[in-house]
Short mmCIF file of C-alpha atoms and ligand atoms in Angstrom, two decimals:
data_model
loop_
_atom_site.label_atom_id
_atom_site.label_comp_id
_atom_site.label_asym_id
_atom_site.label_seq_id
_atom_site.Cartn_x
_atom_site.Cartn_y
_atom_site.Cartn_z
CA MET A 726 31.44 35.37 -0.51
CA THR A 727 28.92 37.43 1.80
CA GLY A 728 25.46 36.00 1.91
CA THR A 729 23.05 37.11 4.81
CA GLY A 730 23.55 35.08 8.03
CA VAL A 731 26.86 33.89 9.25
CA GLY A 732 30.12 32.89 7.75
CA ARG A 733 29.79 30.79 4.34
CA ALA A 734 27.04 31.40 1.88
CA PRO A 735 24.17 29.13 2.32
CA ASN A 736 23.33 25.57 0.60
CA ILE A 737 19.83 26.26 -0.96
CA ILE A 738 17.07 23.73 -1.81
CA VAL A 739 13.78 24.43 -3.56
CA LEU A 740 11.40 21.96 -3.30
CA TYR A 741 8.55 22.28 -5.75
CA ALA A 742 5.15 20.63 -5.28
CA ASP A 743 3.14 20.66 -8.71
CA ASP A 744 -0.52 21.99 -7.95
CA LEU A 745 -0.58 21.39 -4.53
CA GLY A 746 -3.53 24.11 -2.67
CA TYR A 747 -2.68 27.11 -0.46
CA GLY A 748 -5.29 24.55 2.05
CA ASP A 749 -3.69 20.90 1.24
CA LEU A 750 -1.23 21.29 4.40
CA GLY A 751 -2.09 20.76 7.78
CA CYS A 752 -0.12 23.93 8.56
CA TYR A 753 -2.40 25.60 6.34
CA GLY A 754 -5.42 24.64 8.19
CA ALA A 755 -6.15 21.32 5.77
CA GLN A 756 -8.44 19.03 7.98
CA GLY A 757 -8.17 15.04 7.21
CA LEU A 758 -4.68 15.33 5.77
CA ALA A 759 -1.99 14.63 8.29
CA THR A 760 1.39 16.29 6.36
CA PRO A 761 3.50 15.83 10.04
CA HIS A 762 6.93 16.47 7.97
CA LEU A 763 5.94 20.04 6.26
CA ASP A 764 3.88 20.98 9.69
CA ALA A 765 6.81 20.40 11.52
CA MET A 766 9.01 22.80 8.90
CA ALA A 767 6.70 25.28 9.13
CA ALA A 768 7.06 25.41 12.84
CA GLU A 769 10.32 25.24 12.93
CA GLY A 770 10.85 28.30 9.87
CA VAL A 771 8.74 31.02 8.08
CA ARG A 772 5.11 30.52 6.93
CA PHE A 773 3.90 32.37 4.37
CA THR A 774 0.70 33.84 3.44
CA ASN A 775 1.00 36.02 0.53
CA LEU A 776 3.40 34.10 -1.28
CA TYR A 777 2.20 34.20 -5.64
CA ALA A 778 3.39 31.35 -7.91
CA THR A 779 3.73 33.89 -11.10
CA ALA A 780 0.89 31.66 -12.84
CA ALA A 781 -1.60 29.45 -12.23
CA THR A 782 -0.23 26.71 -14.41
CA CYS A 783 2.71 24.88 -14.66
CA THR A 784 4.80 25.48 -17.00
CA PRO A 785 4.60 29.96 -16.85
CA SER A 786 5.42 29.47 -13.21
CA ARG A 787 8.18 27.30 -13.12
CA TYR A 788 10.03 29.72 -15.99
CA SER A 789 9.45 32.70 -13.80
CA LEU A 790 11.18 30.48 -10.75
CA LEU A 791 14.35 30.33 -12.39
CA THR A 792 14.49 32.89 -14.79
CA GLY A 793 12.87 35.99 -12.17
CA SER A 794 11.24 36.95 -15.52
CA TYR A 795 7.42 36.79 -15.33
CA PRO A 796 5.58 34.73 -17.62
CA TRP A 797 3.65 36.72 -19.53
CA ARG A 798 6.58 38.53 -21.26
CA ASN A 799 7.85 35.17 -22.99
CA PRO A 800 4.90 34.12 -25.42
CA ARG A 801 6.59 30.95 -25.41
CA ALA A 802 5.40 30.62 -21.44
CA LYS A 803 2.50 28.19 -21.42
CA ILE A 804 1.58 24.47 -20.88
CA LEU A 805 4.18 22.70 -23.14
CA ALA A 806 4.02 19.74 -24.69
CA GLY A 807 6.45 16.62 -24.18
CA ASP A 808 8.33 17.53 -27.01
CA ALA A 809 8.19 21.16 -27.07
CA PRO A 810 11.54 23.23 -27.38
CA MET A 811 13.41 24.29 -24.40
CA ILE A 812 11.63 28.15 -23.87
CA ILE A 813 15.05 29.91 -21.24
CA GLY A 814 16.85 31.36 -23.99
CA PRO A 815 20.72 30.35 -24.77
CA LYS A 816 21.86 33.37 -22.67
CA GLU A 817 18.96 33.83 -20.55
CA LEU A 818 20.40 34.90 -16.79
CA THR A 819 18.89 31.46 -14.59
CA LEU A 820 19.01 31.20 -11.05
CA PRO A 821 21.80 28.44 -11.40
CA ARG A 822 23.84 30.24 -13.91
CA ALA A 823 23.67 33.27 -10.90
CA LEU A 824 24.11 30.95 -7.90
CA LYS A 825 27.37 29.50 -10.55
CA ARG A 826 29.21 32.82 -9.98
CA ALA A 827 29.40 31.87 -6.74
CA GLY A 828 30.71 29.08 -7.43
CA TYR A 829 27.69 26.99 -6.61
CA PRO A 830 27.64 23.30 -8.06
CA THR A 831 23.76 23.04 -9.11
CA ALA A 832 21.43 20.17 -10.20
CA VAL A 833 17.40 19.51 -11.18
CA VAL A 834 15.71 16.42 -9.89
CA GLY A 835 11.94 15.85 -10.85
CA LYS A 836 9.63 17.76 -13.09
CA TRP A 837 11.25 19.99 -16.01
CA HIS A 838 8.59 21.06 -17.90
CA ILE A 839 10.48 24.14 -19.50
CA GLY A 840 11.12 22.43 -22.59
CA LEU A 841 13.96 20.53 -23.95
CA GLY A 842 15.82 20.71 -27.24
CA ASP A 843 15.78 23.08 -30.07
CA GLY A 844 12.55 21.91 -32.56
CA LYS A 845 13.16 18.26 -33.06
CA ILE A 846 14.59 16.40 -30.94
CA ASP A 847 16.27 13.13 -31.31
CA TRP A 848 15.16 10.96 -28.12
CA ASN A 849 17.74 8.42 -28.85
CA GLY A 850 20.39 11.03 -29.00
CA GLU A 851 21.93 13.95 -27.48
CA ILE A 852 18.78 16.87 -26.14
CA ARG A 853 20.56 19.75 -26.99
CA PRO A 854 19.67 22.02 -24.98
CA SER A 855 18.62 20.80 -21.69
CA PRO A 856 18.61 21.88 -18.31
CA VAL A 857 22.64 21.01 -18.13
CA ASP A 858 22.77 23.94 -20.83
CA VAL A 859 20.65 26.68 -18.59
CA GLY A 860 23.03 26.71 -15.75
CA PHE A 861 22.54 23.08 -13.98
CA ASP A 862 25.75 21.05 -13.76
CA GLU A 863 23.22 17.98 -13.28
CA SER A 864 20.01 16.94 -14.21
CA PHE A 865 17.77 14.05 -13.38
CA ILE A 866 14.24 14.77 -14.99
CA MET A 867 11.22 13.76 -16.52
CA ALA A 868 11.06 15.87 -19.96
CA ALA A 869 7.18 17.40 -18.83
CA THR A 870 4.31 16.06 -16.87
CA ASN A 871 3.45 12.59 -15.71
CA ASP A 872 0.48 12.49 -18.00
CA ARG A 873 2.48 12.99 -20.92
CA VAL A 874 5.21 11.38 -23.15
CA PRO A 875 7.59 10.53 -23.14
CA CYS A 876 7.67 8.62 -19.79
CA VAL A 877 11.25 7.96 -19.66
CA TYR A 878 13.92 10.07 -17.51
CA VAL A 879 16.42 11.83 -18.96
CA LYS A 880 19.53 12.50 -17.32
CA ASP A 881 22.03 15.27 -18.44
CA ARG A 882 21.30 15.10 -22.31
CA ARG A 883 20.29 11.42 -22.45
CA VAL A 884 17.06 8.80 -21.86
CA VAL A 885 18.05 6.53 -19.05
CA GLY A 886 18.25 3.13 -19.81
CA LEU A 887 17.15 3.09 -23.35
CA ASP A 888 17.77 0.12 -25.56
CA PRO A 889 19.06 1.26 -28.87
CA SER A 890 17.74 -1.64 -31.21
CA ASP A 891 14.02 -0.30 -29.83
CA PRO A 892 14.16 3.60 -30.40
CA LEU A 893 12.13 6.13 -28.40
CA GLU A 894 9.85 8.37 -30.77
CA VAL A 895 7.27 10.98 -29.73
CA SER A 896 4.99 12.98 -31.29
CA TYR A 897 1.96 15.44 -30.73
CA ALA A 898 0.49 15.36 -34.22
CA LYS A 899 -3.18 14.86 -33.91
CA GLU A 900 -4.13 11.52 -34.56
CA ASN A 901 -1.68 8.51 -33.51
CA PRO A 902 0.64 7.97 -35.71
CA PHE A 903 1.89 5.01 -34.62
CA PRO A 904 -0.46 2.10 -35.56
CA GLU A 905 0.95 -0.52 -33.24
CA VAL A 906 0.61 1.67 -30.32
CA LEU A 907 -2.73 1.14 -28.28
CA THR A 908 -4.41 4.31 -26.91
CA GLY A 909 -6.57 4.59 -24.18
CA ARG A 910 -9.05 5.81 -26.82
CA ALA A 911 -9.22 2.78 -29.08
CA HIS A 912 -8.45 0.68 -26.33
CA PRO A 913 -10.69 1.44 -23.07
CA GLU A 914 -10.48 -2.52 -21.96
CA ARG A 915 -6.89 -2.25 -21.57
CA LEU A 916 -6.84 0.90 -19.16
CA ALA A 917 -5.95 0.54 -15.42
CA MET A 918 -6.75 3.94 -14.89
CA ALA A 919 -9.95 5.67 -16.75
CA HIS A 920 -9.36 9.22 -18.71
CA SER A 921 -12.17 11.55 -18.12
CA ASP A 922 -11.19 13.66 -20.85
CA ARG A 923 -10.40 13.52 -24.24
CA GLN A 924 -6.57 14.57 -23.88
CA HIS A 925 -5.53 12.12 -21.63
CA TRP A 926 -6.52 8.94 -24.23
CA ASP A 927 -3.33 8.60 -26.16
CA THR A 928 -0.59 6.01 -25.92
CA ILE A 929 -1.04 3.95 -22.64
CA VAL A 930 1.76 3.69 -20.72
CA ASN A 931 1.82 1.26 -17.51
CA GLY A 932 -1.81 0.75 -18.05
CA VAL A 933 -2.56 4.79 -17.96
CA PRO A 934 -3.75 6.82 -20.88
CA ARG A 935 -1.14 9.58 -21.70
CA ILE A 936 -1.45 12.71 -23.46
CA GLY A 937 0.64 12.43 -27.09
CA PHE A 938 2.06 9.54 -28.70
CA SER A 939 4.98 7.51 -28.22
CA ARG A 940 6.32 4.46 -29.61
CA GLY A 941 9.35 2.37 -28.54
CA GLY A 942 11.62 2.89 -25.98
CA LYS A 943 10.60 -0.02 -23.91
CA ALA A 944 13.27 -0.43 -21.36
CA ALA A 945 13.78 2.89 -20.60
CA THR A 946 9.91 3.38 -19.50
CA TRP A 947 9.40 4.46 -15.87
CA ASN A 948 7.62 3.01 -13.71
CA ASP A 949 5.07 5.26 -12.06
CA GLU A 950 5.00 3.62 -8.47
CA THR A 951 8.55 3.95 -8.08
CA MET A 952 9.32 7.53 -9.29
CA THR A 953 9.24 8.80 -5.53
CA GLU A 954 12.26 6.75 -5.04
CA GLU A 955 13.76 7.54 -8.02
CA PHE A 956 13.89 11.45 -7.92
CA LEU A 957 14.28 11.18 -4.04
CA ALA A 958 17.58 9.05 -4.29
CA ARG A 959 19.03 11.41 -7.13
CA ALA A 960 18.47 14.29 -4.39
CA LYS A 961 20.04 12.86 -1.46
CA ASP A 962 22.67 11.64 -3.88
CA PHE A 963 23.67 15.24 -4.76
CA ILE A 964 23.37 16.62 -1.47
CA THR A 965 25.87 13.95 0.17
CA ARG A 966 28.21 14.20 -2.90
CA ARG A 967 28.33 18.35 -2.98
CA LYS A 968 28.18 18.88 0.97
CA ASP A 969 31.26 20.10 1.76
CA GLU A 970 30.28 23.55 -0.78
CA PRO A 971 27.27 25.90 -0.77
CA PHE A 972 25.12 24.16 -3.45
CA PHE A 973 21.69 24.63 -5.31
CA LEU A 974 19.22 21.75 -5.74
CA TYR A 975 16.15 22.69 -7.48
CA PHE A 976 14.21 19.17 -6.66
CA ALA A 977 10.53 19.22 -8.18
CA LEU A 978 8.32 16.75 -7.00
CA HIS A 979 5.63 15.52 -9.36
CA GLN A 980 2.82 15.08 -6.31
CA PRO A 981 0.07 15.54 -6.71
CA HIS A 982 -0.49 15.87 -10.61
CA VAL A 983 -2.51 13.32 -12.34
CA PRO A 984 -2.16 10.56 -12.91
CA ARG A 985 -1.68 10.18 -8.70
CA LEU A 986 0.12 6.32 -8.22
CA PRO A 987 1.32 6.40 -5.29
CA SER A 988 4.17 4.35 -4.26
CA ALA A 989 3.64 0.84 -2.36
CA GLY A 990 3.92 2.32 1.26
CA PHE A 991 1.46 5.40 0.60
CA LYS A 992 -1.30 3.21 -1.74
CA GLY A 993 -4.73 3.83 0.26
CA VAL A 994 -2.91 5.52 3.69
CA SER A 995 -5.27 8.47 3.58
CA ALA A 996 -9.04 8.16 3.54
CA MET A 997 -9.23 10.88 0.29
CA GLY A 998 -7.93 8.23 -1.89
CA PRO A 999 -4.97 8.77 -4.65
CA ARG A 1000 -4.57 12.28 -4.15
CA GLY A 1001 -4.53 12.35 -0.04
CA ASP A 1002 -2.48 9.13 -0.47
CA VAL A 1003 0.22 11.22 -3.10
CA ILE A 1004 0.15 14.93 -0.81
CA LEU A 1005 0.90 12.46 2.38
CA GLU A 1006 4.05 10.94 -0.14
CA LEU A 1007 4.83 14.15 -0.50
CA ASP A 1008 4.67 15.03 3.10
CA TRP A 1009 7.47 12.00 3.42
CA VAL A 1010 9.90 13.14 1.33
CA VAL A 1011 10.26 16.36 2.40
CA GLY A 1012 11.30 14.81 5.96
CA GLU A 1013 13.59 12.70 3.96
CA VAL A 1014 15.01 15.62 2.82
CA LEU A 1015 15.14 17.46 6.04
CA ALA A 1016 16.28 14.21 8.00
CA GLN A 1017 19.30 14.08 5.15
CA VAL A 1018 20.09 17.79 5.84
CA LYS A 1019 20.22 17.24 9.48
CA ALA A 1020 22.02 14.03 9.61
CA LEU A 1021 25.03 15.28 7.10
CA GLY A 1022 25.53 18.10 9.81
CA LEU A 1023 23.73 20.71 7.16
CA ALA A 1024 20.97 22.08 8.67
CA GLU A 1025 22.87 25.51 9.58
CA ASN A 1026 24.35 25.96 6.81
CA THR A 1027 20.86 25.27 4.56
CA ILE A 1028 18.20 26.99 3.68
CA VAL A 1029 15.40 24.56 2.39
CA VAL A 1030 12.00 26.43 0.58
CA PHE A 1031 8.80 24.48 -0.15
CA SER A 1032 6.39 25.73 -2.23
CA SER A 1033 4.10 24.89 -5.63
CA ASP A 1034 3.88 25.79 -9.01
CA ASN A 1035 0.11 26.63 -9.14
CA GLY A 1036 -3.20 25.85 -6.89
CA PRO A 1037 -4.83 22.36 -6.73
CA VAL A 1038 -6.68 20.81 -9.03
CA LEU A 1039 -8.82 17.37 -8.01
CA ASN A 1040 -10.28 15.66 -11.71
CA ASP A 1041 -7.27 16.77 -13.79
CA GLY A 1042 -7.88 13.88 -16.88
CA TYR A 1043 -8.25 10.59 -15.05
CA LEU A 1044 -11.32 9.34 -12.99
CA ASP A 1045 -9.61 8.80 -9.51
CA GLN A 1046 -11.97 9.73 -7.01
CA ALA A 1047 -10.26 12.76 -6.15
CA ALA A 1048 -13.69 15.34 -5.94
CA GLU A 1049 -15.64 12.23 -4.71
CA LEU A 1050 -13.50 11.00 -1.68
CA ASN A 1051 -12.21 14.85 -0.72
CA GLY A 1052 -15.06 15.42 1.26
CA ALA A 1053 -15.33 18.60 3.45
CA HIS A 1054 -11.39 18.98 2.80
CA ARG A 1055 -10.69 23.04 0.94
CA PRO A 1056 -7.64 22.30 -1.20
CA ALA A 1057 -7.43 25.98 -1.39
CA GLY A 1058 -8.46 26.72 1.99
CA PRO A 1059 -10.51 30.50 2.00
CA LEU A 1060 -9.53 31.17 -1.46
CA ARG A 1061 -11.54 31.25 -4.17
CA GLY A 1062 -11.04 29.70 -7.66
CA ALA A 1063 -8.14 26.94 -8.10
CA LYS A 1064 -5.66 25.39 -10.43
CA TYR A 1065 -6.38 27.62 -13.66
CA SER A 1066 -7.86 30.94 -11.89
CA LEU A 1067 -7.73 34.38 -12.14
CA PHE A 1068 -8.66 34.00 -8.75
CA ASP A 1069 -6.43 33.78 -5.58
CA GLY A 1070 -6.80 29.77 -5.44
CA GLY A 1071 -4.98 29.57 -8.89
CA THR A 1072 -1.86 31.69 -7.59
CA ARG A 1073 -1.49 31.76 -4.39
CA VAL A 1074 0.25 28.61 -2.95
CA PRO A 1075 1.83 27.29 0.41
CA ALA A 1076 5.12 28.64 1.12
CA LEU A 1077 7.86 27.66 3.93
CA VAL A 1078 11.25 28.52 4.13
CA TRP A 1079 13.07 26.71 6.74
CA GLY A 1080 16.68 27.27 8.30
CA PRO A 1081 18.26 26.71 11.55
CA GLY A 1082 20.15 29.64 12.65
CA ARG A 1083 19.76 31.82 9.67
CA VAL A 1084 16.02 31.79 9.57
CA LYS A 1085 13.97 33.71 12.20
CA SER A 1086 10.50 31.18 12.52
CA GLY A 1087 7.45 32.30 12.66
CA VAL A 1088 4.01 33.44 10.05
CA SER A 1089 4.67 36.16 7.86
CA ASP A 1090 2.06 37.60 6.02
CA ALA A 1091 5.07 39.54 3.94
CA LEU A 1092 3.24 39.86 -0.40
CA LEU A 1093 5.91 37.72 -2.01
CA SER A 1094 6.79 36.28 -5.71
CA GLN A 1095 8.21 33.12 -6.68
CA VAL A 1096 9.96 35.73 -8.94
CA ASP A 1097 11.76 37.10 -6.22
CA PHE A 1098 13.68 33.68 -5.91
CA LEU A 1099 16.26 34.87 -8.03
CA GLY A 1100 17.04 38.05 -6.66
CA SER A 1101 17.11 36.88 -3.32
CA PHE A 1102 18.61 33.84 -3.52
CA THR A 1103 21.79 35.23 -5.31
CA ALA A 1104 21.62 38.09 -2.62
CA LEU A 1105 22.32 35.41 -0.08
CA ALA A 1106 24.62 33.78 -2.26
CA GLY A 1107 26.19 36.99 -2.16
CA VAL A 1108 26.20 37.44 -5.98
CA GLU A 1109 25.40 40.75 -7.51
CA LEU A 1110 23.08 41.12 -10.61
CA SER A 1111 22.34 44.22 -13.27
CA ALA A 1112 19.00 45.67 -13.18
CA SER A 1113 18.34 43.77 -16.36
CA GLU A 1114 19.37 40.61 -15.00
CA LEU A 1115 17.29 41.13 -12.11
CA ALA A 1116 14.30 41.45 -14.71
CA ASP A 1117 10.97 41.30 -12.59
CA SER A 1118 12.93 39.84 -9.69
CA LEU A 1119 13.37 41.80 -5.93
CA ARG A 1120 15.76 41.14 -3.47
CA LEU A 1121 13.73 40.06 -0.57
CA ASP A 1122 15.82 37.79 1.30
CA ARG A 1123 15.46 39.41 4.58
CA ALA A 1124 11.30 39.18 4.02
CA LEU A 1125 11.88 35.26 3.02
CA LEU A 1126 14.12 34.63 6.22
CA GLY A 1127 11.70 35.66 8.10
CA HIS A 1128 13.90 39.41 9.26
CA SER A 1129 11.70 41.30 7.78
CA PRO A 1130 8.00 42.47 7.37
CA ALA A 1131 8.33 44.06 4.27
CA GLY A 1132 7.10 42.42 1.06
CA ARG A 1133 6.37 43.69 -2.23
CA ASP A 1134 4.10 46.53 -2.87
CA HIS A 1135 2.46 44.51 -5.57
CA LEU A 1136 3.01 41.52 -8.36
CA VAL A 1137 1.26 40.30 -11.34
CA VAL A 1138 -0.14 36.76 -11.90
CA GLU A 1139 -1.70 35.21 -14.58
CA GLY A 1140 -4.11 32.52 -15.08
CA PHE A 1141 -4.55 30.67 -18.07
CA GLY A 1142 -4.09 31.99 -21.28
CA ALA A 1143 -1.78 34.65 -19.63
CA LYS A 1144 -4.43 36.33 -18.74
CA THR A 1145 -3.06 39.00 -15.89
CA VAL A 1146 -3.92 40.63 -12.25
CA LEU A 1147 -2.82 42.87 -10.39
CA ARG A 1148 -2.58 41.95 -6.79
CA GLN A 1149 -1.52 45.62 -4.49
CA GLY A 1150 -1.23 45.56 -0.61
CA ARG A 1151 -4.60 44.51 0.27
CA TRP A 1152 -6.44 44.60 -3.40
CA VAL A 1153 -6.63 42.54 -6.35
CA TYR A 1154 -7.60 43.74 -9.69
CA LEU A 1155 -8.93 41.72 -12.90
CA PRO A 1156 -9.22 43.70 -16.01
CA ALA A 1157 -11.70 42.58 -17.99
CA HIS A 1158 -11.28 38.93 -19.44
CA PRO A 1159 -14.28 37.92 -21.43
CA GLY A 1160 -14.23 34.29 -21.43
CA ALA A 1161 -16.76 31.36 -19.78
CA PRO A 1162 -17.10 31.66 -16.27
CA LEU A 1163 -16.21 28.17 -15.46
CA PHE A 1164 -12.47 26.60 -16.55
CA GLY A 1165 -13.01 23.43 -19.49
CA ASP A 1166 -15.20 20.79 -18.54
CA LYS A 1167 -14.31 21.58 -14.75
CA ALA A 1168 -15.87 22.80 -11.50
CA ILE A 1169 -13.41 25.61 -11.46
CA GLU A 1170 -14.36 29.06 -11.60
CA SER A 1171 -11.94 30.71 -14.46
CA GLY A 1172 -12.24 34.73 -13.03
CA ASN A 1173 -13.31 35.42 -16.66
CA SER A 1174 -15.90 38.13 -16.57
CA SER A 1175 -16.53 40.97 -18.92
CA GLN A 1176 -16.62 43.23 -15.83
CA VAL A 1177 -13.64 44.52 -14.17
CA GLN A 1178 -13.25 42.93 -10.58
CA LEU A 1179 -11.99 44.52 -7.21
CA TYR A 1180 -12.10 42.58 -3.91
CA ASP A 1181 -10.43 44.15 -0.41
CA LEU A 1182 -8.77 40.99 0.72
CA GLU A 1183 -8.16 42.42 4.22
CA VAL A 1184 -12.17 41.80 4.58
CA ASP A 1185 -12.97 39.44 1.63
CA ILE A 1186 -10.69 36.69 1.54
CA GLY A 1187 -13.02 34.26 -0.75
CA GLN A 1188 -12.74 37.22 -3.41
CA LEU A 1189 -16.94 37.42 -3.01
CA TRP A 1190 -17.62 40.60 -3.19
CA ASN A 1191 -16.48 42.67 -6.33
CA VAL A 1192 -16.17 46.45 -5.30
CA ALA A 1193 -14.87 47.72 -8.50
CA SER A 1194 -17.84 49.91 -8.78
CA GLU A 1195 -17.66 51.72 -5.61
CA ARG A 1196 -14.03 51.97 -5.91
CA PRO A 1197 -13.37 53.75 -8.95
CA GLU A 1198 -10.08 55.52 -8.12
CA MET A 1199 -8.66 52.37 -7.01
CA VAL A 1200 -10.10 50.42 -10.33
CA SER A 1201 -8.19 53.68 -12.38
CA ALA A 1202 -5.14 53.58 -9.71
CA LEU A 1203 -4.47 49.48 -10.24
CA ARG A 1204 -5.21 49.35 -14.20
CA ASN A 1205 -2.60 52.41 -14.52
CA ARG A 1206 -0.03 50.04 -11.91
CA LEU A 1207 -0.82 46.79 -14.15
CA GLU A 1208 -0.34 48.46 -17.65
CA ASP A 1209 2.93 50.31 -16.38
CA GLU A 1210 4.25 46.71 -15.24
CA MET A 1211 3.26 44.93 -18.22
CA ALA A 1212 4.83 48.03 -20.56
CA LYS A 1213 8.37 47.28 -19.17
CA ARG A 1214 10.47 45.80 -21.42
CA GLN A 1215 12.38 42.91 -21.13
CA LYS A 1216 15.70 43.81 -21.15
CA ARG A 1217 17.69 40.59 -21.79
C1 NG6 B 1161 -3.60 20.33 -19.50
C2 NG6 B 1161 -3.92 19.05 -19.12
C3 NG6 B 1161 -3.98 18.97 -17.39
C4 NG6 B 1161 -2.88 18.89 -17.08
C5 NG6 B 1161 -2.27 20.69 -17.27
C6 NG6 B 1161 -0.58 21.03 -17.23
C7 NG6 B 1161 -6.28 18.56 -20.85
C8 NG6 B 1161 -7.44 18.71 -20.68
N1 NG6 B 1161 -5.46 19.50 -19.97
O1 NG6 B 1161 -3.73 20.87 -20.37
O2 NG6 B 1161 -4.49 17.51 -17.19
O3 NG6 B 1161 -1.81 17.98 -17.57
O4 NG6 B 1161 -2.20 20.57 -18.57
O5 NG6 B 1161 -0.77 21.06 -15.72
O6 NG6 B 1161 -5.03 18.08 -21.38
S1 NG6 B 1161 0.86 21.39 -15.27
O7 NG6 B 1161 0.74 21.16 -13.93
O8 NG6 B 1161 1.70 21.12 -15.82
O9 NG6 B 1161 0.25 22.66 -15.65
CA1 CA B 1162 1.46 22.48 -11.87
#
């Protein structure tokens, strides 16, 4: 085995937050939110200022992280219902599949949201395909998001803790097909947390109205307030069991996505209400993982990556005071836009790489995409990949470990609805994407415009001055570049 650095190929741990913004951590300038563990990780490792998720929403970003393909090449890579089929193809190369060629044991813990099954899922039987069919040896997940049914854990191919006499059924029909099941829509008086829109008002689970309908499976229902410890225990257990060989752990945290229900120790600890509380909880989880790695003597042999799947959002379906208690905090930092947006706030995310002995610590401005994780981590593991297997992924392990300032020349990101944007060097080019200037009923700028937009991030990180009309030659160069990228055939 080769691998960058010395000796054996490294363990690789990816910690992936859900809806954490570019400005949400102390090390990225957050005021009023203390994130000591992530700040220490940044100080000891590399902190990236130009690393992008491939999308401003969850499913597409996660798909790219695991496959090395841009999400807009796969028409199924959009925000999925809780019973949607798996969108990774049966033969599609994935990061865990590729690492297995170098003998890595692989595990996923946490939020999945890339689909399960092949059309009709029997939640009481074996779920196929599940993560264990796309490269993971072990899997302990929630199917989709914490605001969506089913609210159960799935281990490998089965729902955990199911009582066979109380089968679980899930439906994403328009109307509630289960007459005995209480919904937030019909029974607002039963709610411990109120919804703020008409999607988050279906089946009530633990006092919280979710998206979608479910009945049965009572014994298997998760407790939102112990989810953090459940996932953390599984992650630690995998690391401990596999400590003697190079392993890959994809730990997809559920914070700070809605509904924000911190564990007992984190309730009310921030001054920003539940959103602040769960960010502090997330910071603590990261500290626990790093402590475990160190305690097992694995620090020299482990690369830990921390990032987020898309930009931040305050109100995303529940009245949890996120906006009211936010104060002067800027979840996206200096960036314009947020989750769902075509502007940088949608996709430029916090990103830290830690690995004493292998990483050169500091701040890196290298332009990188999470689509490069496939190429870069397999390079570290000494796995050769063909051009078609690499898909859109580049082998930028030297940049990711802080040894080189050279990242990508350009990358493509997508906002809601797979609308694409090109970043090249200091420039961002947004083609005309007609549509409403605000996303849904939210105070989030979508980036939609009937006009072409061009921003020079070097002097205008907040994307306030559209210079498209002053730089027509730049607009046409970037338009051609984006069209070329999008015209590339998916070879797999
Ligand atoms: C949206 C939901 C939002 C969130 C998002 C997925 C509505 C109106 N909004 O459709 O609350 O669940 O999907 O978030 O239903 S993500 O981070 O997984 O992409
Ligand atoms: Ca997300």
